[in-house]
GROMACS .gro file of C-alpha atoms in nm:
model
  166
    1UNK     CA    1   4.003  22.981  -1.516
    2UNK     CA    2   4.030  22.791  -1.195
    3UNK     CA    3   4.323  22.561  -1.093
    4UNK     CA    4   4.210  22.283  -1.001
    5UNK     CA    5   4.332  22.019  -0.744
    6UNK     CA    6   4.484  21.731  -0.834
    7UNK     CA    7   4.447  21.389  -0.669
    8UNK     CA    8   4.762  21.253  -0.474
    9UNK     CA    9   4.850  20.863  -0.449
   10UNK     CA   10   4.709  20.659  -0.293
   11UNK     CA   11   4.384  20.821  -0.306
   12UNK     CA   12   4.163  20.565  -0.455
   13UNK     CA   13   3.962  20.785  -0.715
   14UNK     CA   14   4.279  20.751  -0.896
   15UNK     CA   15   4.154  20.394  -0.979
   16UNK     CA   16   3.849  20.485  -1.141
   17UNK     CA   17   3.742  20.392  -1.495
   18UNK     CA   18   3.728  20.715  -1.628
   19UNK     CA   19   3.364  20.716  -1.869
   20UNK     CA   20   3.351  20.826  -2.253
   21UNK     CA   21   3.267  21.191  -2.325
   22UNK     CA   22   2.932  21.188  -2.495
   23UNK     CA   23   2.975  21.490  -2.664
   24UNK     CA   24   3.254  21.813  -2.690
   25UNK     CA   25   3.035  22.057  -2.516
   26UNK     CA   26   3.130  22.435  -2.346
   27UNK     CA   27   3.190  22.244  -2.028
   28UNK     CA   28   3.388  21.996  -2.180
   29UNK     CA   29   3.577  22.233  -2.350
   30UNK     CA   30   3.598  22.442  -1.985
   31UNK     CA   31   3.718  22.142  -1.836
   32UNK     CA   32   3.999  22.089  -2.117
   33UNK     CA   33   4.099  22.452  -2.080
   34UNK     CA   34   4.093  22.435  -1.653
   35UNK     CA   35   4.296  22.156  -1.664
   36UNK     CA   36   4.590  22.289  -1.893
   37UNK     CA   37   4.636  22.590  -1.661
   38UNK     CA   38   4.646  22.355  -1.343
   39UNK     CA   39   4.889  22.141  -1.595
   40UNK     CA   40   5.108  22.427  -1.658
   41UNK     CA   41   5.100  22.578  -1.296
   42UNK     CA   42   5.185  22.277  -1.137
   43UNK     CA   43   5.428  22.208  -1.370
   44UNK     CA   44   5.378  21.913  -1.585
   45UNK     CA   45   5.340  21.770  -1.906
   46UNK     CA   46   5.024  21.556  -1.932
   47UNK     CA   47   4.714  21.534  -1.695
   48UNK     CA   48   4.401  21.327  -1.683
   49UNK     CA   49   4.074  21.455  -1.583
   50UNK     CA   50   4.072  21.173  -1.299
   51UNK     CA   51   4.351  21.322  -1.120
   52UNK     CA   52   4.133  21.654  -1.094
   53UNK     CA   53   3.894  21.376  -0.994
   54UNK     CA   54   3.643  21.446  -1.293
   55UNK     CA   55   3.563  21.083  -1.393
   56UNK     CA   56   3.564  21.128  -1.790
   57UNK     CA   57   3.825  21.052  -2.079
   58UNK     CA   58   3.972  21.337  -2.136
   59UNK     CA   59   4.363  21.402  -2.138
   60UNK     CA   60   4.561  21.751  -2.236
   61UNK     CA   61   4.945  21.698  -2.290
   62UNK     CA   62   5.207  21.971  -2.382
   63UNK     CA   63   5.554  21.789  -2.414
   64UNK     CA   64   5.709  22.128  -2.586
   65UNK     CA   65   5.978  22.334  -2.356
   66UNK     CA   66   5.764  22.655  -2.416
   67UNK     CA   67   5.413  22.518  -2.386
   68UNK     CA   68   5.367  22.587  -2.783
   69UNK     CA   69   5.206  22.241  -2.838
   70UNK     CA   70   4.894  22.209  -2.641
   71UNK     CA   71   4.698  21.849  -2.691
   72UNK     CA   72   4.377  21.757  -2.581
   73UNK     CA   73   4.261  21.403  -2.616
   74UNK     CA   74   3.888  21.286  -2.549
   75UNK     CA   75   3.780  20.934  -2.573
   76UNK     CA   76   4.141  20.838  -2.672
   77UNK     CA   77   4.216  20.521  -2.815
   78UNK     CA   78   4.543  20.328  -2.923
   79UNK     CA   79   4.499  20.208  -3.183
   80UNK     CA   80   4.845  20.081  -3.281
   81UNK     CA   81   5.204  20.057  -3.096
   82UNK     CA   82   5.548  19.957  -3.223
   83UNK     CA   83   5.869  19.946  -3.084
   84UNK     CA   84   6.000  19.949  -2.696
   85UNK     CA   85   6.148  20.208  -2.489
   86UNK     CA   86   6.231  20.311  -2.148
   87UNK     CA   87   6.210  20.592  -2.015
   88UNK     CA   88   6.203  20.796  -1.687
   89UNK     CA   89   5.842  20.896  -1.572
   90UNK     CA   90   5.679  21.119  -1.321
   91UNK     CA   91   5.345  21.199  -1.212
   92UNK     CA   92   5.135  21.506  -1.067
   93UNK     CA   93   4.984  21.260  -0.920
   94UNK     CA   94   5.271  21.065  -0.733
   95UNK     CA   95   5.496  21.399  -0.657
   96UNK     CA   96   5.863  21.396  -0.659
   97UNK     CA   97   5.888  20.996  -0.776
   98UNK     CA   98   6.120  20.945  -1.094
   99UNK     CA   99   6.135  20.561  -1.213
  100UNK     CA  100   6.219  20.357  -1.528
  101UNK     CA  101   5.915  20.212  -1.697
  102UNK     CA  102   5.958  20.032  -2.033
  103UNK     CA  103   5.650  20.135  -2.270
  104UNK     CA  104   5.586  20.086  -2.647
  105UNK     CA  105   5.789  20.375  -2.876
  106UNK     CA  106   5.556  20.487  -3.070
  107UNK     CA  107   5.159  20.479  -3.082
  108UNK     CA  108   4.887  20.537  -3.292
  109UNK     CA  109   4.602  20.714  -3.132
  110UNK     CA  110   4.266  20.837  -3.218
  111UNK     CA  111   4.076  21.055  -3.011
  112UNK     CA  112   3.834  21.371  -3.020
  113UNK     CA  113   3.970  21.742  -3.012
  114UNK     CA  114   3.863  22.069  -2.846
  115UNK     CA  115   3.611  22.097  -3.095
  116UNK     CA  116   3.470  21.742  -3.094
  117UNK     CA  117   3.612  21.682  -3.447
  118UNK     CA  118   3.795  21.339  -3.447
  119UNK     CA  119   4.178  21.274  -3.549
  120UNK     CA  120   4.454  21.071  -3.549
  121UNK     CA  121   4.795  21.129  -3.433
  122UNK     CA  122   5.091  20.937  -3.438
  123UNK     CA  123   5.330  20.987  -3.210
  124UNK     CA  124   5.711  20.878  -3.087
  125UNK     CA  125   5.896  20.961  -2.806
  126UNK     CA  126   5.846  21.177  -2.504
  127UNK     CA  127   5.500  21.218  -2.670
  128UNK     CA  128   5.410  20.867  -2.699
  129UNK     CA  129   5.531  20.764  -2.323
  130UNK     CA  130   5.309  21.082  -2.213
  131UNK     CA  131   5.020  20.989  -2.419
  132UNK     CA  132   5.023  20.627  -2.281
  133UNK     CA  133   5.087  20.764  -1.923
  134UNK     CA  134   4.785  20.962  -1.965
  135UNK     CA  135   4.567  20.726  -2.109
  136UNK     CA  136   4.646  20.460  -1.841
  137UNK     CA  137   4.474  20.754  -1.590
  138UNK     CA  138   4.162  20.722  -1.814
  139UNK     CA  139   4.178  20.302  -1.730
  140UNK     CA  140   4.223  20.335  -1.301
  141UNK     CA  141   4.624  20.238  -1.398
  142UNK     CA  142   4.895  20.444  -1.234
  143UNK     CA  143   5.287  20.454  -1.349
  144UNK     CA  144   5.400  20.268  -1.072
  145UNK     CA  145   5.214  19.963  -1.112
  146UNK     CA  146   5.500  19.923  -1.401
  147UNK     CA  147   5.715  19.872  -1.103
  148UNK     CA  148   5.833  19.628  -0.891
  149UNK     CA  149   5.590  19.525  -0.563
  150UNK     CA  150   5.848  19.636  -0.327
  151UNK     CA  151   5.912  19.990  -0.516
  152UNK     CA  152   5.556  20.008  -0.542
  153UNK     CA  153   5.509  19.961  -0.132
  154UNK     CA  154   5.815  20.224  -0.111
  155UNK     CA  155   5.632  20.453  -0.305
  156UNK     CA  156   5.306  20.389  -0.131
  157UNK     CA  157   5.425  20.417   0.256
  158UNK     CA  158   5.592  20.759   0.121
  159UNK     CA  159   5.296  20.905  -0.005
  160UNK     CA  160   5.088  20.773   0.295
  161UNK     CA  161   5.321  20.932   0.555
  162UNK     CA  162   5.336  21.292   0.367
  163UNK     CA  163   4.977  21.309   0.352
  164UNK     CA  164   4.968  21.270   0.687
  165UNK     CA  165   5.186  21.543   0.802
  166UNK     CA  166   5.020  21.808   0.506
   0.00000   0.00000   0.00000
């Protein structure tokens, strides 16, 4: 399986409205399984298939400390959110940037799996703040627009100026 390159802020294909999966094919299911090695190699938690800059819904999270809980999510969709945290997120997308967002504690989510079968999960914690992180990828929406403008033109200039000297 190939590892496949991830998109790096600012890079505008991050915006992108990712499009429903019209049905769980082998390349779907090649895509889900390329993108949780380049997950786990890079390492992370969650990815979208727009930051591998593959414009479809599809999301594969593994929150677990010894990558024992593999998710894949196609065409997710919240359907339900309670609660309020805040927590500390990242991004494979925005490297080495660590900030506060607040986000709902727990969701309700149903989506397609490997196999094309639907389900529902609910989820709390770490898992919910991933599976919303992720999910915002699917909608063009990044974890820093959460923050403040100024942060967010911090963030941005950063980025900028490291991919100019890569």
């Amino acid at each position: 399986m190939p590892r496949l390159d991830i998109l790096l802020f600012p890079d505008p294909r991050l915006r992108r409205r990712a499009d429903p999966v019209d049905v769980v094919d082998d390349d779907v299911r090649r895509l889900i399984d390329d993108m949780f090695e380049t997950m786990y190699d890079a390492p992370g938690v969650g990815l979208s298939a727009p930051q591998v800059n593959v414009a479809k819904r599809v999301v594969t999270i593994d929150v677990s400390k010894d990558r024992s809980a593999p998710l894949c999510l196609v065409n997710p969709e919240i359907r339900s959110v309670g609660g309020e945290t805040e927590a500390e997120e990242g991004c494979l997308s925005v490297p080495g940037v660590y900030e506060m967002v607040k986000r709902p504690e727990r969701v309700r989510v149903c989506a397609l799996d490997h196999d094309g079968r639907s389900r529902e999960i609910e989820a709390e914690g770490l898992l919910a703040v991933c599976i919303q992180h992720e999910i915002d990828h699917l909608d063009g929406r990044l974890f820093v627009d959460y923050l403040s403008r100024l942060k967010r033109q911090r963030i941005r200039k950063k980025a900028e100026k490291a991919l100019r000297h890569a």
